[in-house]
Amino acid sequence: ARLWICGCFPEVVSESQMRSAEVLAAMAHHKEERMEMRAIGAIWLVALAFALICLTLILLTYGTCGKRMKNHDLKRLVGLVITSTSFTFAWCNGFAVHWLVVRYEVFGNGVQLHLALALFQSLTSYLVILTLDQVADMECTGNAVDKAISIIIEALGVSVGLSWEHAFHHCVQV
């Protein structure tokens, strides 16, 4: 999705290239990369599409169709697709937030950017998880909705984990 939306992959630099000044300049350019709002909106739309696919599969699997699904292999395949789509949602959401923060230079650059971004994603995910947990505790939600909320919470946890991994990776390189 990232290649299709912005036309680039993240730059990969070997350890031997790290020491040269031109590579450091190229990395600085990559850090200063500002995505257009169109690209940020597109990656959020991709995230939303994967979230909707995931929710639809969950509601079908654990709702009315799940009782009729007898094939163990089919249940396992649907579970893998649900996990994959929820993690893709988390990845797209994480990159969209990162691009938005870089575009508007909210947190500066370098280590401060990555640490603040990880803190920001942690805090917003915490607030969303609290809200989703309150919804899941309501008696009007069924097992399918509770399972959907559980998987969304797991995806948000993956998003937070990816943001912290990215922050720690950047801190170690400094």
Coordinates of N, CA and C in Angstrom, one line a residue:
A1 N 0.8 -1.2 0.0 CA 0.0 0.0 0.0 C 0.9 1.2 0.0
R2 N 2.0 1.2 0.8 CA 2.8 2.4 0.8 C 3.4 2.7 -0.5
L3 N 3.9 1.7 -1.2 CA 4.5 2.0 -2.6 C 3.5 2.5 -3.5
W4 N 2.2 2.0 -3.5 CA 1.2 2.5 -4.3 C 0.8 3.9 -4.0
I5 N 0.7 4.3 -2.7 CA 0.3 5.6 -2.3 C 1.3 6.7 -2.5
C6 N 2.6 6.4 -2.0 CA 3.6 7.5 -2.1 C 4.7 7.2 -3.1
G7 N 4.7 6.0 -3.6 CA 5.8 5.7 -4.6 C 7.1 5.5 -4.1
C8 N 7.3 5.2 -2.8 CA 8.6 4.9 -2.2 C 8.5 3.9 -1.1
F9 N 9.7 3.2 -0.9 CA 9.9 2.3 0.2 C 10.7 3.1 1.2
P10 N 10.8 2.6 2.5 CA 11.7 3.2 3.4 C 13.1 2.9 2.9
E11 N 14.0 3.9 3.1 CA 15.4 3.7 2.7 C 16.1 2.7 3.7
V12 N 16.8 1.8 3.1 CA 17.6 0.8 3.8 C 19.1 1.1 3.6
V13 N 19.8 1.3 4.7 CA 21.2 1.7 4.7 C 22.0 0.7 5.5
S14 N 23.1 0.2 4.8 CA 23.9 -0.8 5.5 C 24.8 -0.1 6.5
E15 N 25.4 -0.9 7.4 CA 26.3 -0.3 8.4 C 27.5 0.4 7.8
S16 N 28.1 -0.2 6.8 CA 29.2 0.4 6.1 C 28.9 1.7 5.5
Q17 N 27.7 1.9 5.0 CA 27.3 3.1 4.4 C 27.0 4.2 5.4
M18 N 26.7 3.8 6.6 CA 26.3 4.8 7.7 C 27.3 5.9 7.9
R19 N 28.5 5.6 7.7 CA 29.6 6.5 8.1 C 29.8 7.6 7.1
S20 N 29.3 7.4 5.9 CA 29.6 8.4 4.8 C 28.6 9.6 5.0
A21 N 29.2 10.8 4.6 CA 28.4 12.0 4.8 C 27.2 12.1 3.8
E22 N 27.3 11.5 2.6 CA 26.2 11.6 1.7 C 25.1 10.7 2.1
V23 N 25.4 9.6 2.8 CA 24.3 8.7 3.3 C 23.6 9.4 4.5
L24 N 24.4 10.1 5.3 CA 23.7 10.9 6.4 C 22.9 12.0 5.9
A25 N 23.3 12.6 4.8 CA 22.5 13.7 4.2 C 21.2 13.1 3.6
A26 N 21.3 11.9 2.9 CA 20.2 11.2 2.4 C 19.2 10.8 3.4
M27 N 19.7 10.3 4.6 CA 18.8 9.9 5.7 C 18.1 11.2 6.2
A28 N 18.8 12.3 6.3 CA 18.2 13.5 6.8 C 17.1 13.9 5.9
H29 N 17.3 13.8 4.5 CA 16.3 14.1 3.6 C 15.1 13.2 3.8
H30 N 15.4 11.9 4.0 CA 14.3 10.9 4.2 C 13.5 11.3 5.5
K31 N 14.2 11.7 6.5 CA 13.4 12.1 7.7 C 12.6 13.3 7.5
E32 N 13.1 14.2 6.6 CA 12.3 15.4 6.4 C 11.2 15.2 5.3
E33 N 11.1 14.0 4.9 CA 10.1 13.7 3.8 C 8.7 14.1 4.3
R34 N 8.0 14.9 3.5 CA 6.7 15.4 3.9 C 5.7 14.8 2.9
M35 N 4.8 14.0 3.4 CA 3.8 13.4 2.5 C 2.7 14.5 2.3
E36 N 2.1 14.4 1.1 CA 1.0 15.3 0.8 C -0.2 14.7 1.7
M37 N -1.1 15.6 1.9 CA -2.3 15.2 2.7 C -3.1 14.2 1.9
R38 N -3.0 14.2 0.6 CA -3.7 13.2 -0.2 C -3.1 11.8 0.1
A39 N -1.8 11.7 0.3 CA -1.2 10.4 0.6 C -1.6 10.0 2.0
I40 N -1.6 10.9 2.9 CA -1.9 10.6 4.3 C -3.4 10.1 4.4
G41 N -4.3 10.9 3.7 CA -5.7 10.5 3.7 C -5.9 9.1 3.0
A42 N -5.1 8.8 1.9 CA -5.2 7.6 1.2 C -4.8 6.4 2.1
I43 N -3.7 6.6 2.9 CA -3.3 5.5 3.8 C -4.3 5.3 4.9
W44 N -4.9 6.3 5.4 CA -6.0 6.2 6.4 C -7.2 5.5 5.8
L45 N -7.5 5.8 4.5 CA -8.6 5.1 3.9 C -8.3 3.6 3.7
V46 N -7.0 3.3 3.4 CA -6.6 1.9 3.3 C -6.8 1.2 4.7
A47 N -6.4 1.9 5.7 CA -6.5 1.4 7.1 C -8.0 1.2 7.4
L48 N -8.8 2.1 7.1 CA -10.3 2.0 7.3 C -10.9 0.8 6.5
A49 N -10.4 0.6 5.3 CA -10.9 -0.5 4.5 C -10.5 -1.8 5.1
F50 N -9.3 -1.9 5.6 CA -8.9 -3.2 6.3 C -9.6 -3.4 7.6
A51 N -9.9 -2.3 8.3 CA -10.7 -2.4 9.6 C -12.1 -2.9 9.3
L52 N -12.7 -2.4 8.2 CA -14.0 -2.8 7.9 C -14.1 -4.3 7.4
I53 N -13.1 -4.7 6.6 CA -13.0 -6.1 6.2 C -12.8 -7.0 7.4
C54 N -12.0 -6.6 8.3 CA -11.8 -7.3 9.5 C -13.0 -7.4 10.4
L55 N -13.7 -6.3 10.6 CA -15.0 -6.3 11.3 C -16.0 -7.2 10.7
T56 N -16.1 -7.1 9.4 CA -17.1 -7.9 8.6 C -16.9 -9.4 8.8
L57 N -15.6 -9.7 8.6 CA -15.2 -11.2 8.8 C -15.5 -11.6 10.2
I58 N -15.2 -10.8 11.2 CA -15.4 -11.2 12.6 C -16.9 -11.3 12.9
L59 N -17.7 -10.4 12.4 CA -19.2 -10.5 12.7 C -19.8 -11.7 11.9
L60 N -19.3 -12.0 10.7 CA -19.8 -13.2 10.0 C -19.3 -14.5 10.7
T61 N -18.1 -14.5 11.1 CA -17.5 -15.7 11.6 C -18.1 -16.0 13.0
Y62 N -18.1 -15.0 13.9 CA -18.6 -15.3 15.2 C -20.1 -15.0 15.4
G63 N -20.7 -14.5 14.4 CA -22.2 -14.2 14.4 C -22.9 -15.4 13.9
T64 N -23.8 -15.1 12.9 CA -24.7 -16.1 12.4 C -24.0 -17.2 11.5
C65 N -23.0 -16.8 10.7 CA -22.4 -17.8 9.9 C -21.4 -18.7 10.7
G66 N -20.9 -18.3 11.8 CA -20.0 -19.0 12.6 C -20.6 -20.3 13.1
K67 N -21.8 -20.3 13.4 CA -22.5 -21.5 13.9 C -22.6 -22.6 12.8
R68 N -22.7 -22.2 11.6 CA -22.8 -23.1 10.5 C -21.4 -23.5 9.9
M69 N -20.4 -22.9 10.3 CA -19.0 -23.2 9.8 C -18.5 -24.4 10.5
K70 N -18.5 -25.6 9.8 CA -18.1 -26.8 10.4 C -16.6 -27.2 10.1
N71 N -16.1 -26.7 8.9 CA -14.8 -27.1 8.5 C -13.7 -26.4 9.3
H72 N -12.9 -27.1 10.0 CA -11.8 -26.6 10.9 C -10.8 -25.8 10.1
D73 N -10.5 -26.3 8.9 CA -9.5 -25.6 8.0 C -10.0 -24.2 7.6
L74 N -11.3 -24.1 7.3 CA -11.9 -22.9 6.9 C -11.9 -21.9 8.0
K75 N -12.2 -22.4 9.2 CA -12.2 -21.5 10.4 C -10.8 -21.0 10.7
R76 N -9.8 -21.8 10.5 CA -8.4 -21.4 10.7 C -8.0 -20.4 9.7
L77 N -8.4 -20.6 8.4 CA -8.1 -19.7 7.3 C -8.7 -18.3 7.6
V78 N -10.0 -18.3 8.0 CA -10.7 -17.0 8.3 C -10.0 -16.4 9.5
G79 N -9.6 -17.1 10.5 CA -8.9 -16.5 11.6 C -7.6 -15.9 11.2
L80 N -6.8 -16.5 10.3 CA -5.6 -15.9 9.7 C -5.9 -14.6 9.0
V81 N -6.9 -14.6 8.2 CA -7.3 -13.4 7.4 C -7.7 -12.3 8.3
I82 N -8.4 -12.6 9.4 CA -8.8 -11.6 10.4 C -7.6 -11.0 11.0
T83 N -6.6 -11.9 11.4 CA -5.4 -11.4 12.1 C -4.6 -10.5 11.1
S84 N -4.5 -11.0 9.9 CA -3.7 -10.2 8.9 C -4.3 -8.9 8.6
T85 N -5.6 -8.8 8.4 CA -6.3 -7.6 8.1 C -6.2 -6.6 9.3
S86 N -6.3 -7.1 10.5 CA -6.2 -6.3 11.7 C -4.8 -5.7 11.9
F87 N -3.8 -6.5 11.6 CA -2.4 -6.0 11.7 C -2.1 -5.0 10.5
T88 N -2.7 -5.3 9.3 CA -2.5 -4.3 8.3 C -3.1 -3.0 8.6
F89 N -4.3 -3.0 9.3 CA -4.9 -1.8 9.8 C -4.0 -1.1 10.7
A90 N -3.3 -1.8 11.6 CA -2.4 -1.2 12.6 C -1.2 -0.6 11.9
W91 N -0.7 -1.3 10.9 CA 0.5 -0.7 10.2 C 0.1 0.5 9.5
C92 N -1.0 0.5 8.7 CA -1.4 1.7 8.0 C -1.7 2.9 8.9
N93 N -2.4 2.6 10.0 CA -2.7 3.7 11.0 C -1.4 4.3 11.5
G94 N -0.4 3.4 11.9 CA 0.8 3.9 12.4 C 1.6 4.8 11.4
F95 N 1.7 4.4 10.2 CA 2.3 5.2 9.2 C 1.6 6.5 8.9
A96 N 0.3 6.5 8.9 CA -0.5 7.7 8.7 C -0.3 8.7 9.8
V97 N -0.3 8.3 11.0 CA 0.0 9.2 12.1 C 1.4 9.7 12.0
H98 N 2.4 8.9 11.7 CA 3.8 9.3 11.6 C 3.9 10.4 10.5
W99 N 3.3 10.1 9.3 CA 3.4 11.1 8.2 C 2.7 12.4 8.6
L100 N 1.6 12.3 9.3 CA 0.9 13.5 9.7 C 1.8 14.4 10.6
V101 N 2.4 13.7 11.6 CA 3.2 14.4 12.6 C 4.5 15.0 11.9
V102 N 5.1 14.3 11.0 CA 6.2 14.8 10.2 C 5.8 16.0 9.3
R103 N 4.7 15.9 8.7 CA 4.2 16.9 7.8 C 4.1 18.3 8.5
Y104 N 3.5 18.2 9.7 CA 3.3 19.5 10.4 C 4.3 19.8 11.4
E105 N 5.4 19.1 11.4 CA 6.6 19.3 12.3 C 6.1 19.6 13.8
V106 N 5.2 18.7 14.3 CA 4.7 18.9 15.6 C 5.7 18.7 16.7
F107 N 6.6 17.6 16.5 CA 7.5 17.2 17.6 C 8.9 17.4 17.3
G108 N 9.3 18.2 16.3 CA 10.7 18.4 16.0 C 11.2 17.4 15.0
N109 N 12.4 16.9 15.3 CA 13.0 15.9 14.4 C 13.8 14.9 15.2
G110 N 14.2 13.8 14.6 CA 15.1 12.9 15.2 C 14.5 12.1 16.3
V111 N 15.3 11.9 17.4 CA 14.9 11.1 18.5 C 13.6 11.7 19.2
Q112 N 13.6 13.0 19.3 CA 12.4 13.6 19.9 C 11.1 13.3 19.1
L113 N 11.2 13.3 17.8 CA 10.1 13.0 17.0 C 9.6 11.6 17.2
H114 N 10.5 10.6 17.2 CA 10.1 9.2 17.4 C 9.6 8.9 18.8
L115 N 10.2 9.5 19.8 CA 9.7 9.3 21.2 C 8.4 9.9 21.4
A116 N 8.2 11.1 20.9 CA 6.9 11.8 21.1 C 5.8 11.1 20.3
L117 N 6.2 10.6 19.1 CA 5.2 9.9 18.3 C 4.8 8.6 19.0
A118 N 5.7 7.9 19.6 CA 5.4 6.7 20.3 C 4.5 7.0 21.5
L119 N 4.8 8.1 22.3 CA 4.0 8.5 23.4 C 2.6 8.9 22.9
F120 N 2.5 9.6 21.8 CA 1.2 10.1 21.3 C 0.4 8.9 20.9
Q121 N 1.0 7.9 20.2 CA 0.2 6.8 19.8 C -0.2 5.9 21.0
S122 N 0.6 5.9 22.0 CA 0.3 5.1 23.2 C -0.9 5.8 23.9
L123 N -0.9 7.1 24.1 CA -1.9 7.8 24.8 C -3.2 7.7 24.0
T124 N -3.2 8.0 22.7 CA -4.5 7.9 21.9 C -5.0 6.5 21.9
S125 N -4.2 5.5 21.8 CA -4.6 4.1 21.8 C -5.2 3.7 23.1
Y126 N -4.6 4.2 24.2 CA -5.1 4.0 25.5 C -6.5 4.5 25.7
L127 N -6.8 5.7 25.2 CA -8.1 6.3 25.3 C -9.1 5.6 24.4
V128 N -8.7 5.2 23.2 CA -9.6 4.4 22.4 C -9.9 3.1 23.0
I129 N -8.9 2.4 23.6 CA -9.1 1.1 24.2 C -10.0 1.2 25.4
L130 N -9.9 2.3 26.2 CA -10.8 2.5 27.3 C -12.2 2.6 26.9
T131 N -12.4 3.4 25.8 CA -13.8 3.5 25.2 C -14.3 2.2 24.7
L132 N -13.5 1.5 24.0 CA -13.9 0.2 23.4 C -14.2 -0.8 24.5
D133 N -13.5 -0.7 25.6 CA -13.7 -1.6 26.7 C -15.0 -1.3 27.4
Q134 N -15.4 0.0 27.5 CA -16.7 0.3 28.1 C -17.8 -0.2 27.2
V135 N -17.6 -0.1 25.8 CA -18.6 -0.6 24.9 C -18.8 -2.1 25.1
A136 N -17.6 -2.8 25.2 CA -17.7 -4.3 25.3 C -18.3 -4.7 26.6
D137 N -18.3 -3.9 27.6 CA -18.9 -4.3 28.9 C -20.4 -4.1 28.9
M138 N -20.9 -3.4 27.9 CA -22.4 -3.2 27.9 C -23.1 -4.6 27.6
E139 N -24.2 -4.7 28.2 CA -25.0 -6.0 28.0 C -25.6 -6.1 26.6
C140 N -25.8 -5.0 25.9 CA -26.4 -5.1 24.6 C -25.5 -5.6 23.5
T141 N -24.2 -5.7 23.8 CA -23.3 -6.2 22.7 C -23.3 -7.8 22.8
G142 N -23.2 -8.4 21.7 CA -23.2 -9.9 21.7 C -21.7 -10.4 21.6
N143 N -21.6 -11.7 21.5 CA -20.3 -12.3 21.4 C -19.5 -11.8 20.2
A144 N -20.1 -11.7 19.1 CA -19.5 -11.3 17.9 C -18.9 -9.9 18.0
V145 N -19.7 -8.9 18.6 CA -19.2 -7.6 18.8 C -18.1 -7.5 19.8
D146 N -18.2 -8.3 20.9 CA -17.1 -8.4 21.9 C -15.8 -8.9 21.3
K147 N -15.9 -9.9 20.4 CA -14.7 -10.5 19.7 C -14.1 -9.4 18.8
A148 N -15.0 -8.7 18.1 CA -14.5 -7.6 17.2 C -13.7 -6.6 18.0
I149 N -14.3 -6.2 19.1 CA -13.6 -5.2 19.9 C -12.3 -5.7 20.4
S150 N -12.3 -6.9 20.8 CA -11.0 -7.6 21.3 C -9.9 -7.5 20.2
I151 N -10.3 -7.8 19.0 CA -9.3 -7.9 17.9 C -8.9 -6.4 17.5
I152 N -9.8 -5.5 17.6 CA -9.4 -4.1 17.4 C -8.4 -3.6 18.5
I153 N -8.6 -4.0 19.7 CA -7.7 -3.7 20.8 C -6.4 -4.3 20.5
E154 N -6.3 -5.5 20.1 CA -5.1 -6.2 19.8 C -4.3 -5.4 18.7
A155 N -5.1 -5.0 17.6 CA -4.5 -4.3 16.5 C -3.9 -2.9 17.0
L156 N -4.6 -2.3 17.9 CA -4.1 -1.0 18.4 C -2.8 -1.3 19.3
G157 N -2.8 -2.4 20.0 CA -1.6 -2.8 20.7 C -0.4 -3.0 19.8
V158 N -0.7 -3.7 18.7 CA 0.4 -3.9 17.7 C 0.9 -2.5 17.1
S159 N 0.0 -1.6 16.9 CA 0.3 -0.3 16.4 C 1.2 0.5 17.4
V160 N 0.9 0.4 18.7 CA 1.7 1.0 19.7 C 3.1 0.3 19.8
G161 N 3.1 -1.0 19.7 CA 4.3 -1.8 19.8 C 5.2 -1.4 18.6
L162 N 4.7 -1.2 17.4 CA 5.5 -0.8 16.3 C 6.0 0.6 16.4
S163 N 5.3 1.5 17.0 CA 5.8 2.8 17.2 C 6.9 2.9 18.2
W164 N 6.8 2.1 19.3 CA 7.9 2.0 20.2 C 9.1 1.3 19.7
E165 N 8.9 0.3 18.9 CA 10.0 -0.4 18.2 C 10.8 0.6 17.3
H166 N 10.0 1.3 16.6 CA 10.6 2.3 15.7 C 11.4 3.4 16.5
A167 N 10.8 3.8 17.6 CA 11.5 4.8 18.4 C 12.8 4.2 19.0
F168 N 12.8 3.0 19.5 CA 14.0 2.4 20.1 C 15.0 2.1 19.0
H169 N 14.6 1.7 17.9 CA 15.5 1.5 16.8 C 16.2 2.8 16.4
H170 N 15.5 3.9 16.4 CA 16.1 5.2 16.0 C 17.0 5.6 17.1
C171 N 16.7 5.4 18.4 CA 17.5 5.8 19.5 C 18.8 5.1 19.5
V172 N 18.8 3.8 19.2 CA 20.0 3.0 19.2 C 21.0 3.5 18.1
Q173 N 20.4 4.0 17.0 CA 21.3 4.4 15.9 C 22.0 5.8 16.2
V174 N 21.5 6.5 17.1 CA 22.0 7.8 17.4 C 23.4 7.8 18.1

